[in-house]
Amino acid sequence: VQLQASGGGSVQAGGSLRLSCAASGRDFNRYGMGWFRQAPGKEREFVAGINWSGQNTNYAASVKGRFTISRDNAKDTVLLRMVSLKPEDTAVYFCARDGLFMAVDPPTTEERYENWGQGTQVTVSS
């Protein structure tokens, strides 16, 4: 499967963006999806995850209440809606697919994810 992330850009603090991740390949609707980010000089970190059906989600504490992950299985797309953006949200954002078929809960660790997209840059200025 191939993943293509898009929707990044530059915004001021308090602004919003919507990231999109388009998947190609089979069985998109049978795997959880996740978003990660990597800021300059820092390790990649988990942001949000959604299970295969869209019924279960989880978020990093730093984004909970500001970011919303969703999916459209008819369009093989997963979205990340980001509001009230802060300068510390500046990073390259990656989408990835869970390696486990039809897992109930989306994983929060990199090791469970495979098929990473190329990343999209989000820059938040103060």
mmCIF file of N, CA and C in Angstrom:
data_model
loop_
_atom_site.group_PDB
_atom_site.id
_atom_site.type_symbol
_atom_site.label_atom_id
_atom_site.label_comp_id
_atom_site.label_asym_id
_atom_site.label_seq_id
_atom_site.Cartn_x
_atom_site.Cartn_y
_atom_site.Cartn_z
ATOM 1 N N VAL A 1 0.837 -1.185 0.000
ATOM 2 C CA VAL A 1 0.000 0.000 0.000
ATOM 3 C C VAL A 1 0.879 1.246 0.000
ATOM 4 N N GLN A 2 0.432 2.272 -0.681
ATOM 5 C CA GLN A 2 1.145 3.552 -0.693
ATOM 6 C C GLN A 2 0.290 4.615 -0.031
ATOM 7 N N LEU A 3 0.948 5.486 0.723
ATOM 8 C CA LEU A 3 0.252 6.541 1.445
ATOM 9 C C LEU A 3 0.781 7.897 1.001
ATOM 10 N N GLN A 4 -0.111 8.818 0.765
ATOM 11 C CA GLN A 4 0.250 10.159 0.302
ATOM 12 C C GLN A 4 -0.385 11.187 1.222
ATOM 13 N N ALA A 5 0.462 11.854 2.008
ATOM 14 C CA ALA A 5 -0.026 12.882 2.923
ATOM 15 C C ALA A 5 -0.002 14.243 2.243
ATOM 16 N N SER A 6 -0.972 15.073 2.568
ATOM 17 C CA SER A 6 -1.043 16.417 2.016
ATOM 18 C C SER A 6 -1.790 17.332 2.972
ATOM 19 N N GLY A 7 -1.778 18.621 2.659
ATOM 20 C CA GLY A 7 -2.541 19.572 3.446
ATOM 21 C C GLY A 7 -1.730 20.413 4.405
ATOM 22 N N GLY A 8 -0.442 20.163 4.482
ATOM 23 C CA GLY A 8 0.396 20.968 5.352
ATOM 24 C C GLY A 8 0.524 22.391 4.849
ATOM 25 N N GLY A 9 1.101 23.243 5.679
ATOM 26 C CA GLY A 9 1.287 24.630 5.294
ATOM 27 C C GLY A 9 1.786 25.452 6.458
ATOM 28 N N SER A 10 1.765 26.760 6.270
ATOM 29 C CA SER A 10 2.210 27.694 7.303
ATOM 30 C C SER A 10 1.023 28.489 7.807
ATOM 31 N N VAL A 11 0.846 28.513 9.110
ATOM 32 C CA VAL A 11 -0.248 29.265 9.726
ATOM 33 C C VAL A 11 0.270 29.972 10.971
ATOM 34 N N GLN A 12 -0.500 30.932 11.417
ATOM 35 C CA GLN A 12 -0.159 31.587 12.677
ATOM 36 C C GLN A 12 -0.755 30.812 13.847
ATOM 37 N N ALA A 13 -0.191 31.040 14.994
ATOM 38 C CA ALA A 13 -0.693 30.387 16.200
ATOM 39 C C ALA A 13 -2.187 30.682 16.345
ATOM 40 N N GLY A 14 -2.926 29.650 16.720
ATOM 41 C CA GLY A 14 -4.369 29.773 16.820
ATOM 42 C C GLY A 14 -5.107 29.370 15.563
ATOM 43 N N GLY A 15 -4.378 29.199 14.497
ATOM 44 C CA GLY A 15 -4.990 28.825 13.234
ATOM 45 C C GLY A 15 -5.300 27.343 13.150
ATOM 46 N N SER A 16 -5.764 26.923 11.976
ATOM 47 C CA SER A 16 -6.155 25.536 11.798
ATOM 48 C C SER A 16 -5.690 25.028 10.438
ATOM 49 N N LEU A 17 -5.549 23.731 10.364
ATOM 50 C CA LEU A 17 -5.203 23.034 9.126
ATOM 51 C C LEU A 17 -5.898 21.684 9.128
ATOM 52 N N ARG A 18 -6.074 21.151 7.934
ATOM 53 C CA ARG A 18 -6.592 19.798 7.818
ATOM 54 C C ARG A 18 -5.644 18.998 6.945
ATOM 55 N N LEU A 19 -5.085 17.960 7.522
ATOM 56 C CA LEU A 19 -4.207 17.068 6.782
ATOM 57 C C LEU A 19 -5.020 15.903 6.229
ATOM 58 N N SER A 20 -4.588 15.436 5.077
ATOM 59 C CA SER A 20 -5.247 14.312 4.439
ATOM 60 C C SER A 20 -4.205 13.271 4.074
ATOM 61 N N CYS A 21 -4.586 12.025 4.173
ATOM 62 C CA CYS A 21 -3.699 10.922 3.797
ATOM 63 C C CYS A 21 -4.509 9.989 2.892
ATOM 64 N N ALA A 22 -4.104 9.925 1.651
ATOM 65 C CA ALA A 22 -4.777 9.071 0.681
ATOM 66 C C ALA A 22 -4.012 7.762 0.539
ATOM 67 N N ALA A 23 -4.740 6.666 0.589
ATOM 68 C CA ALA A 23 -4.123 5.346 0.505
ATOM 69 C C ALA A 23 -4.485 4.677 -0.808
ATOM 70 N N SER A 24 -3.525 3.965 -1.344
ATOM 71 C CA SER A 24 -3.781 3.144 -2.524
ATOM 72 C C SER A 24 -3.437 1.714 -2.167
ATOM 73 N N GLY A 25 -4.196 0.787 -2.680
ATOM 74 C CA GLY A 25 -3.965 -0.609 -2.351
ATOM 75 C C GLY A 25 -5.219 -1.244 -1.780
ATOM 76 N N ARG A 26 -5.092 -2.472 -1.396
ATOM 77 C CA ARG A 26 -6.254 -3.237 -0.944
ATOM 78 C C ARG A 26 -6.527 -3.080 0.541
ATOM 79 N N ASP A 27 -7.761 -3.306 0.912
ATOM 80 C CA ASP A 27 -8.165 -3.481 2.307
ATOM 81 C C ASP A 27 -7.885 -2.285 3.199
ATOM 82 N N PHE A 28 -7.968 -1.089 2.671
ATOM 83 C CA PHE A 28 -7.779 0.094 3.512
ATOM 84 C C PHE A 28 -8.714 0.055 4.712
ATOM 85 N N ASN A 29 -9.951 -0.369 4.472
ATOM 86 C CA ASN A 29 -10.958 -0.334 5.529
ATOM 87 C C ASN A 29 -10.837 -1.479 6.526
ATOM 88 N N ARG A 30 -9.740 -2.203 6.492
ATOM 89 C CA ARG A 30 -9.518 -3.288 7.454
ATOM 90 C C ARG A 30 -8.305 -3.033 8.344
ATOM 91 N N TYR A 31 -7.710 -1.843 8.222
ATOM 92 C CA TYR A 31 -6.513 -1.528 9.016
ATOM 93 C C TYR A 31 -6.659 -0.166 9.683
ATOM 94 N N GLY A 32 -6.145 -0.097 10.912
ATOM 95 C CA GLY A 32 -6.083 1.190 11.574
ATOM 96 C C GLY A 32 -5.058 2.087 10.909
ATOM 97 N N MET A 33 -5.205 3.378 11.174
ATOM 98 C CA MET A 33 -4.300 4.366 10.612
ATOM 99 C C MET A 33 -3.847 5.309 11.719
ATOM 100 N N GLY A 34 -2.676 5.887 11.518
ATOM 101 C CA GLY A 34 -2.160 6.804 12.524
ATOM 102 C C GLY A 34 -1.434 7.976 11.911
ATOM 103 N N TRP A 35 -1.330 9.028 12.704
ATOM 104 C CA TRP A 35 -0.527 10.189 12.341
ATOM 105 C C TRP A 35 0.597 10.336 13.371
ATOM 106 N N PHE A 36 1.771 10.602 12.856
ATOM 107 C CA PHE A 36 2.940 10.886 13.680
ATOM 108 C C PHE A 36 3.532 12.217 13.223
ATOM 109 N N ARG A 37 4.417 12.769 14.021
ATOM 110 C CA ARG A 37 5.105 13.983 13.607
ATOM 111 C C ARG A 37 6.546 13.969 14.106
ATOM 112 N N GLN A 38 7.373 14.712 13.396
ATOM 113 C CA GLN A 38 8.767 14.820 13.778
ATOM 114 C C GLN A 38 9.217 16.262 13.622
ATOM 115 N N ALA A 39 9.579 16.863 14.744
ATOM 116 C CA ALA A 39 10.086 18.227 14.745
ATOM 117 C C ALA A 39 11.608 18.200 14.554
ATOM 118 N N PRO A 40 12.191 19.288 14.091
ATOM 119 C CA PRO A 40 13.648 19.317 13.890
ATOM 120 C C PRO A 40 14.402 18.973 15.166
ATOM 121 N N GLY A 41 15.321 18.039 15.043
ATOM 122 C CA GLY A 41 16.148 17.663 16.177
ATOM 123 C C GLY A 41 15.467 16.769 17.199
ATOM 124 N N LYS A 42 14.258 16.345 16.899
ATOM 125 C CA LYS A 42 13.517 15.505 17.846
ATOM 126 C C LYS A 42 13.131 14.185 17.203
ATOM 127 N N GLU A 43 12.792 13.226 18.038
ATOM 128 C CA GLU A 43 12.348 11.937 17.537
ATOM 129 C C GLU A 43 10.902 12.034 17.052
ATOM 130 N N ARG A 44 10.562 11.121 16.182
ATOM 131 C CA ARG A 44 9.184 11.074 15.694
ATOM 132 C C ARG A 44 8.269 10.645 16.843
ATOM 133 N N GLU A 45 7.107 11.269 16.938
ATOM 134 C CA GLU A 45 6.181 10.973 18.034
ATOM 135 C C GLU A 45 4.775 10.733 17.511
ATOM 136 N N PHE A 46 4.056 9.943 18.255
ATOM 137 C CA PHE A 46 2.662 9.631 17.941
ATOM 138 C C PHE A 46 1.796 10.864 18.146
ATOM 139 N N VAL A 47 0.837 11.067 17.238
ATOM 140 C CA VAL A 47 -0.106 12.175 17.348
ATOM 141 C C VAL A 47 -1.529 11.665 17.559
ATOM 142 N N ALA A 48 -1.987 10.804 16.660
ATOM 143 C CA ALA A 48 -3.366 10.326 16.737
ATOM 144 C C ALA A 48 -3.492 9.028 15.962
ATOM 145 N N GLY A 49 -4.459 8.202 16.381
ATOM 146 C CA GLY A 49 -4.704 6.953 15.689
ATOM 147 C C GLY A 49 -6.190 6.663 15.629
ATOM 148 N N ILE A 50 -6.577 5.894 14.630
ATOM 149 C CA ILE A 50 -7.975 5.510 14.457
ATOM 150 C C ILE A 50 -8.018 4.061 14.010
ATOM 151 N N ASN A 51 -8.945 3.291 14.555
ATOM 152 C CA ASN A 51 -8.971 1.883 14.194
ATOM 153 C C ASN A 51 -9.646 1.691 12.831
ATOM 154 N N TRP A 52 -9.738 0.461 12.388
ATOM 155 C CA TRP A 52 -10.176 0.174 11.024
ATOM 156 C C TRP A 52 -11.605 0.648 10.744
ATOM 157 N N SER A 53 -12.458 0.598 11.765
ATOM 158 C CA SER A 53 -13.854 0.966 11.562
ATOM 159 C C SER A 53 -14.109 2.447 11.795
ATOM 160 N N GLY A 54 -13.171 3.108 12.451
ATOM 161 C CA GLY A 54 -13.368 4.506 12.808
ATOM 162 C C GLY A 54 -14.028 4.701 14.152
ATOM 163 N N GLN A 55 -14.360 3.617 14.836
ATOM 164 C CA GLN A 55 -15.078 3.730 16.105
ATOM 165 C C GLN A 55 -14.157 4.056 17.279
ATOM 166 N N ASN A 56 -12.903 3.684 17.171
ATOM 167 C CA ASN A 56 -11.956 3.915 18.272
ATOM 168 C C ASN A 56 -10.825 4.820 17.818
ATOM 169 N N THR A 57 -10.557 5.806 18.631
ATOM 170 C CA THR A 57 -9.462 6.730 18.350
ATOM 171 C C THR A 57 -8.632 6.936 19.611
ATOM 172 N N ASN A 58 -7.414 7.387 19.443
ATOM 173 C CA ASN A 58 -6.621 7.833 20.578
ATOM 174 C C ASN A 58 -5.698 8.957 20.145
ATOM 175 N N TYR A 59 -5.276 9.740 21.125
ATOM 176 C CA TYR A 59 -4.512 10.949 20.852
ATOM 177 C C TYR A 59 -3.377 11.109 21.851
ATOM 178 N N ALA A 60 -2.330 11.765 21.396
ATOM 179 C CA ALA A 60 -1.288 12.183 22.326
ATOM 180 C C ALA A 60 -1.869 13.259 23.238
ATOM 181 N N ALA A 61 -1.391 13.281 24.460
ATOM 182 C CA ALA A 61 -1.909 14.242 25.426
ATOM 183 C C ALA A 61 -1.732 15.681 24.936
ATOM 184 N N SER A 62 -0.671 15.928 24.199
ATOM 185 C CA SER A 62 -0.355 17.291 23.759
ATOM 186 C C SER A 62 -1.328 17.828 22.717
ATOM 187 N N VAL A 63 -2.086 16.940 22.070
ATOM 188 C CA VAL A 63 -2.994 17.396 21.015
ATOM 189 C C VAL A 63 -4.452 17.113 21.338
ATOM 190 N N LYS A 64 -4.707 16.399 22.387
ATOM 191 C CA LYS A 64 -6.075 16.016 22.718
ATOM 192 C C LYS A 64 -6.926 17.255 22.944
ATOM 193 N N GLY A 65 -8.088 17.263 22.316
ATOM 194 C CA GLY A 65 -8.979 18.412 22.418
ATOM 195 C C GLY A 65 -8.761 19.438 21.331
ATOM 196 N N ARG A 66 -7.645 19.346 20.622
ATOM 197 C CA ARG A 66 -7.349 20.282 19.530
ATOM 198 C C ARG A 66 -7.332 19.581 18.168
ATOM 199 N N PHE A 67 -6.934 18.327 18.148
ATOM 200 C CA PHE A 67 -6.832 17.572 16.900
ATOM 201 C C PHE A 67 -7.930 16.520 16.864
ATOM 202 N N THR A 68 -8.422 16.244 15.655
ATOM 203 C CA THR A 68 -9.435 15.208 15.467
ATOM 204 C C THR A 68 -9.060 14.348 14.268
ATOM 205 N N ILE A 69 -8.959 13.062 14.509
ATOM 206 C CA ILE A 69 -8.669 12.132 13.421
ATOM 207 C C ILE A 69 -9.979 11.480 12.974
ATOM 208 N N SER A 70 -10.109 11.288 11.681
ATOM 209 C CA SER A 70 -11.292 10.640 11.138
ATOM 210 C C SER A 70 -10.876 9.897 9.866
ATOM 211 N N ARG A 71 -11.792 9.083 9.365
ATOM 212 C CA ARG A 71 -11.497 8.357 8.144
ATOM 213 C C ARG A 71 -12.726 8.236 7.280
ATOM 214 N N ASP A 72 -12.500 8.156 5.987
ATOM 215 C CA ASP A 72 -13.558 7.929 5.016
ATOM 216 C C ASP A 72 -13.178 6.670 4.260
ATOM 217 N N ASN A 73 -13.734 5.557 4.663
ATOM 218 C CA ASN A 73 -13.346 4.285 4.046
ATOM 219 C C ASN A 73 -13.818 4.177 2.595
ATOM 220 N N ALA A 74 -14.823 4.929 2.242
ATOM 221 C CA ALA A 74 -15.282 4.913 0.858
ATOM 222 C C ALA A 74 -14.275 5.593 -0.072
ATOM 223 N N LYS A 75 -13.470 6.501 0.502
ATOM 224 C CA LYS A 75 -12.475 7.225 -0.287
ATOM 225 C C LYS A 75 -11.050 6.831 0.056
ATOM 226 N N ASP A 76 -10.888 5.831 0.914
ATOM 227 C CA ASP A 76 -9.549 5.372 1.314
ATOM 228 C C ASP A 76 -8.695 6.537 1.817
ATOM 229 N N THR A 77 -9.285 7.324 2.698
ATOM 230 C CA THR A 77 -8.620 8.536 3.176
ATOM 231 C C THR A 77 -8.750 8.654 4.686
ATOM 232 N N VAL A 78 -7.706 9.128 5.304
ATOM 233 C CA VAL A 78 -7.753 9.461 6.725
ATOM 234 C C VAL A 78 -7.391 10.940 6.869
ATOM 235 N N LEU A 79 -8.104 11.619 7.741
ATOM 236 C CA LEU A 79 -7.944 13.055 7.919
ATOM 237 C C LEU A 79 -7.455 13.376 9.324
ATOM 238 N N LEU A 80 -6.779 14.492 9.441
ATOM 239 C CA LEU A 80 -6.396 15.016 10.748
ATOM 240 C C LEU A 80 -6.749 16.493 10.758
ATOM 241 N N ARG A 81 -7.785 16.815 11.507
ATOM 242 C CA ARG A 81 -8.212 18.190 11.644
ATOM 243 C C ARG A 81 -7.488 18.787 12.848
ATOM 244 N N MET A 82 -6.789 19.907 12.623
ATOM 245 C CA MET A 82 -5.986 20.524 13.676
ATOM 246 C C MET A 82 -6.464 21.960 13.879
ATOM 247 N N VAL A 83 -6.858 22.280 15.087
ATOM 248 C CA VAL A 83 -7.285 23.640 15.419
ATOM 249 C C VAL A 83 -6.458 24.148 16.597
ATOM 250 N N SER A 84 -6.556 25.437 16.841
ATOM 251 C CA SER A 84 -5.801 26.066 17.935
ATOM 252 C C SER A 84 -4.335 25.674 17.881
ATOM 253 N N LEU A 85 -3.774 25.762 16.716
ATOM 254 C CA LEU A 85 -2.392 25.336 16.527
ATOM 255 C C LEU A 85 -1.419 26.204 17.316
ATOM 256 N N LYS A 86 -0.354 25.564 17.781
ATOM 257 C CA LYS A 86 0.676 26.219 18.575
ATOM 258 C C LYS A 86 2.018 26.091 17.860
ATOM 259 N N PRO A 87 2.946 26.973 18.159
ATOM 260 C CA PRO A 87 4.275 26.851 17.526
ATOM 261 C C PRO A 87 4.911 25.486 17.760
ATOM 262 N N GLU A 88 4.642 24.886 18.895
ATOM 263 C CA GLU A 88 5.226 23.573 19.184
ATOM 264 C C GLU A 88 4.609 22.448 18.363
ATOM 265 N N ASP A 89 3.578 22.744 17.588
ATOM 266 C CA ASP A 89 3.026 21.756 16.661
ATOM 267 C C ASP A 89 3.807 21.716 15.351
ATOM 268 N N THR A 90 4.749 22.627 15.189
ATOM 269 C CA THR A 90 5.552 22.654 13.980
ATOM 270 C C THR A 90 6.343 21.365 13.832
ATOM 271 N N ALA A 91 6.178 20.703 12.696
ATOM 272 C CA ALA A 91 6.820 19.412 12.465
ATOM 273 C C ALA A 91 6.460 18.922 11.066
ATOM 274 N N VAL A 92 7.130 17.860 10.671
ATOM 275 C CA VAL A 92 6.695 17.105 9.496
ATOM 276 C C VAL A 92 5.738 16.034 9.996
ATOM 277 N N TYR A 93 4.569 15.970 9.396
ATOM 278 C CA TYR A 93 3.538 15.027 9.813
ATOM 279 C C TYR A 93 3.479 13.859 8.829
ATOM 280 N N PHE A 94 3.444 12.655 9.396
ATOM 281 C CA PHE A 94 3.431 11.427 8.619
ATOM 282 C C PHE A 94 2.175 10.625 8.936
ATOM 283 N N CYS A 95 1.645 9.961 7.918
ATOM 284 C CA CYS A 95 0.585 8.996 8.171
ATOM 285 C C CYS A 95 1.170 7.597 7.959
ATOM 286 N N ALA A 96 0.555 6.631 8.614
ATOM 287 C CA ALA A 96 1.036 5.262 8.534
ATOM 288 C C ALA A 96 -0.112 4.301 8.779
ATOM 289 N N ARG A 97 0.058 3.089 8.313
ATOM 290 C CA ARG A 97 -0.966 2.062 8.473
ATOM 291 C C ARG A 97 -0.556 1.051 9.527
ATOM 292 N N ASP A 98 -1.498 0.702 10.375
ATOM 293 C CA ASP A 98 -1.296 -0.339 11.386
ATOM 294 C C ASP A 98 -0.931 -1.647 10.704
ATOM 295 N N GLY A 99 0.022 -2.356 11.272
ATOM 296 C CA GLY A 99 0.423 -3.623 10.688
ATOM 297 C C GLY A 99 -0.483 -4.776 11.064
ATOM 298 N N LEU A 100 -1.418 -4.540 11.989
ATOM 299 C CA LEU A 100 -2.284 -5.606 12.471
ATOM 300 C C LEU A 100 -3.665 -5.486 11.837
ATOM 301 N N PHE A 101 -4.148 -6.574 11.286
ATOM 302 C CA PHE A 101 -5.428 -6.626 10.597
ATOM 303 C C PHE A 101 -6.580 -6.483 11.595
ATOM 304 N N MET A 102 -7.438 -5.507 11.374
ATOM 305 C CA MET A 102 -8.663 -5.293 12.139
ATOM 306 C C MET A 102 -8.440 -5.262 13.654
ATOM 307 N N ALA A 103 -7.425 -4.539 14.075
ATOM 308 C CA ALA A 103 -7.192 -4.378 15.507
ATOM 309 C C ALA A 103 -8.279 -3.500 16.117
ATOM 310 N N VAL A 104 -8.678 -3.815 17.330
ATOM 311 C CA VAL A 104 -9.747 -3.064 17.987
ATOM 312 C C VAL A 104 -9.294 -1.638 18.286
ATOM 313 N N ASP A 105 -8.099 -1.525 18.815
ATOM 314 C CA ASP A 105 -7.584 -0.207 19.194
ATOM 315 C C ASP A 105 -6.398 0.178 18.320
ATOM 316 N N PRO A 106 -6.343 1.432 17.893
ATOM 317 C CA PRO A 106 -5.184 1.861 17.098
ATOM 318 C C PRO A 106 -3.952 1.942 17.986
ATOM 319 N N PRO A 107 -2.823 1.480 17.517
ATOM 320 C CA PRO A 107 -1.609 1.505 18.323
ATOM 321 C C PRO A 107 -1.029 2.907 18.440
ATOM 322 N N THR A 108 -0.222 3.089 19.468
ATOM 323 C CA THR A 108 0.413 4.381 19.692
ATOM 324 C C THR A 108 1.921 4.323 19.490
ATOM 325 N N THR A 109 2.452 3.150 19.190
ATOM 326 C CA THR A 109 3.901 3.007 19.031
ATOM 327 C C THR A 109 4.267 2.805 17.571
ATOM 328 N N GLU A 110 5.402 3.357 17.185
ATOM 329 C CA GLU A 110 5.862 3.246 15.798
ATOM 330 C C GLU A 110 5.987 1.806 15.346
ATOM 331 N N GLU A 111 6.388 0.937 16.231
ATOM 332 C CA GLU A 111 6.708 -0.433 15.850
ATOM 333 C C GLU A 111 5.503 -1.155 15.240
ATOM 334 N N ARG A 112 4.300 -0.760 15.636
ATOM 335 C CA ARG A 112 3.104 -1.419 15.101
ATOM 336 C C ARG A 112 2.734 -0.917 13.715
ATOM 337 N N TYR A 113 3.249 0.225 13.339
ATOM 338 C CA TYR A 113 2.847 0.818 12.074
ATOM 339 C C TYR A 113 3.812 0.453 10.951
ATOM 340 N N GLU A 114 3.280 0.369 9.759
ATOM 341 C CA GLU A 114 4.078 0.108 8.583
ATOM 342 C C GLU A 114 3.529 0.951 7.446
ATOM 343 N N ASN A 115 4.138 0.895 6.314
ATOM 344 C CA ASN A 115 3.679 1.624 5.134
ATOM 345 C C ASN A 115 3.535 3.118 5.398
ATOM 346 N N TRP A 116 4.635 3.745 5.685
ATOM 347 C CA TRP A 116 4.646 5.165 6.003
ATOM 348 C C TRP A 116 4.551 6.019 4.747
ATOM 349 N N GLY A 117 3.845 7.153 4.882
ATOM 350 C CA GLY A 117 3.794 8.130 3.814
ATOM 351 C C GLY A 117 5.018 9.031 3.861
ATOM 352 N N GLN A 118 5.108 9.971 2.931
ATOM 353 C CA GLN A 118 6.306 10.786 2.788
ATOM 354 C C GLN A 118 6.351 11.994 3.705
ATOM 355 N N GLY A 119 5.265 12.367 4.318
ATOM 356 C CA GLY A 119 5.246 13.489 5.243
ATOM 357 C C GLY A 119 4.831 14.795 4.605
ATOM 358 N N THR A 120 4.219 15.648 5.411
ATOM 359 C CA THR A 120 3.832 16.975 4.965
ATOM 360 C C THR A 120 4.201 17.973 6.060
ATOM 361 N N GLN A 121 4.772 19.102 5.681
ATOM 362 C CA GLN A 121 5.293 20.062 6.628
ATOM 363 C C GLN A 121 4.188 20.960 7.180
ATOM 364 N N VAL A 122 4.173 21.101 8.494
ATOM 365 C CA VAL A 122 3.280 22.044 9.169
ATOM 366 C C VAL A 122 4.152 23.021 9.946
ATOM 367 N N THR A 123 3.964 24.303 9.689
ATOM 368 C CA THR A 123 4.730 25.334 10.372
ATOM 369 C C THR A 123 3.768 26.317 11.018
ATOM 370 N N VAL A 124 3.916 26.497 12.319
ATOM 371 C CA VAL A 124 3.056 27.400 13.068
ATOM 372 C C VAL A 124 3.918 28.517 13.641
ATOM 373 N N SER A 125 3.619 29.736 13.271
ATOM 374 C CA SER A 125 4.398 30.876 13.737
ATOM 375 C C SER A 125 3.667 31.583 14.875
ATOM 376 N N SER A 126 4.450 32.164 15.754
ATOM 377 C CA SER A 126 3.859 32.843 16.924
ATOM 378 C C SER A 126 3.517 34.289 16.615
#
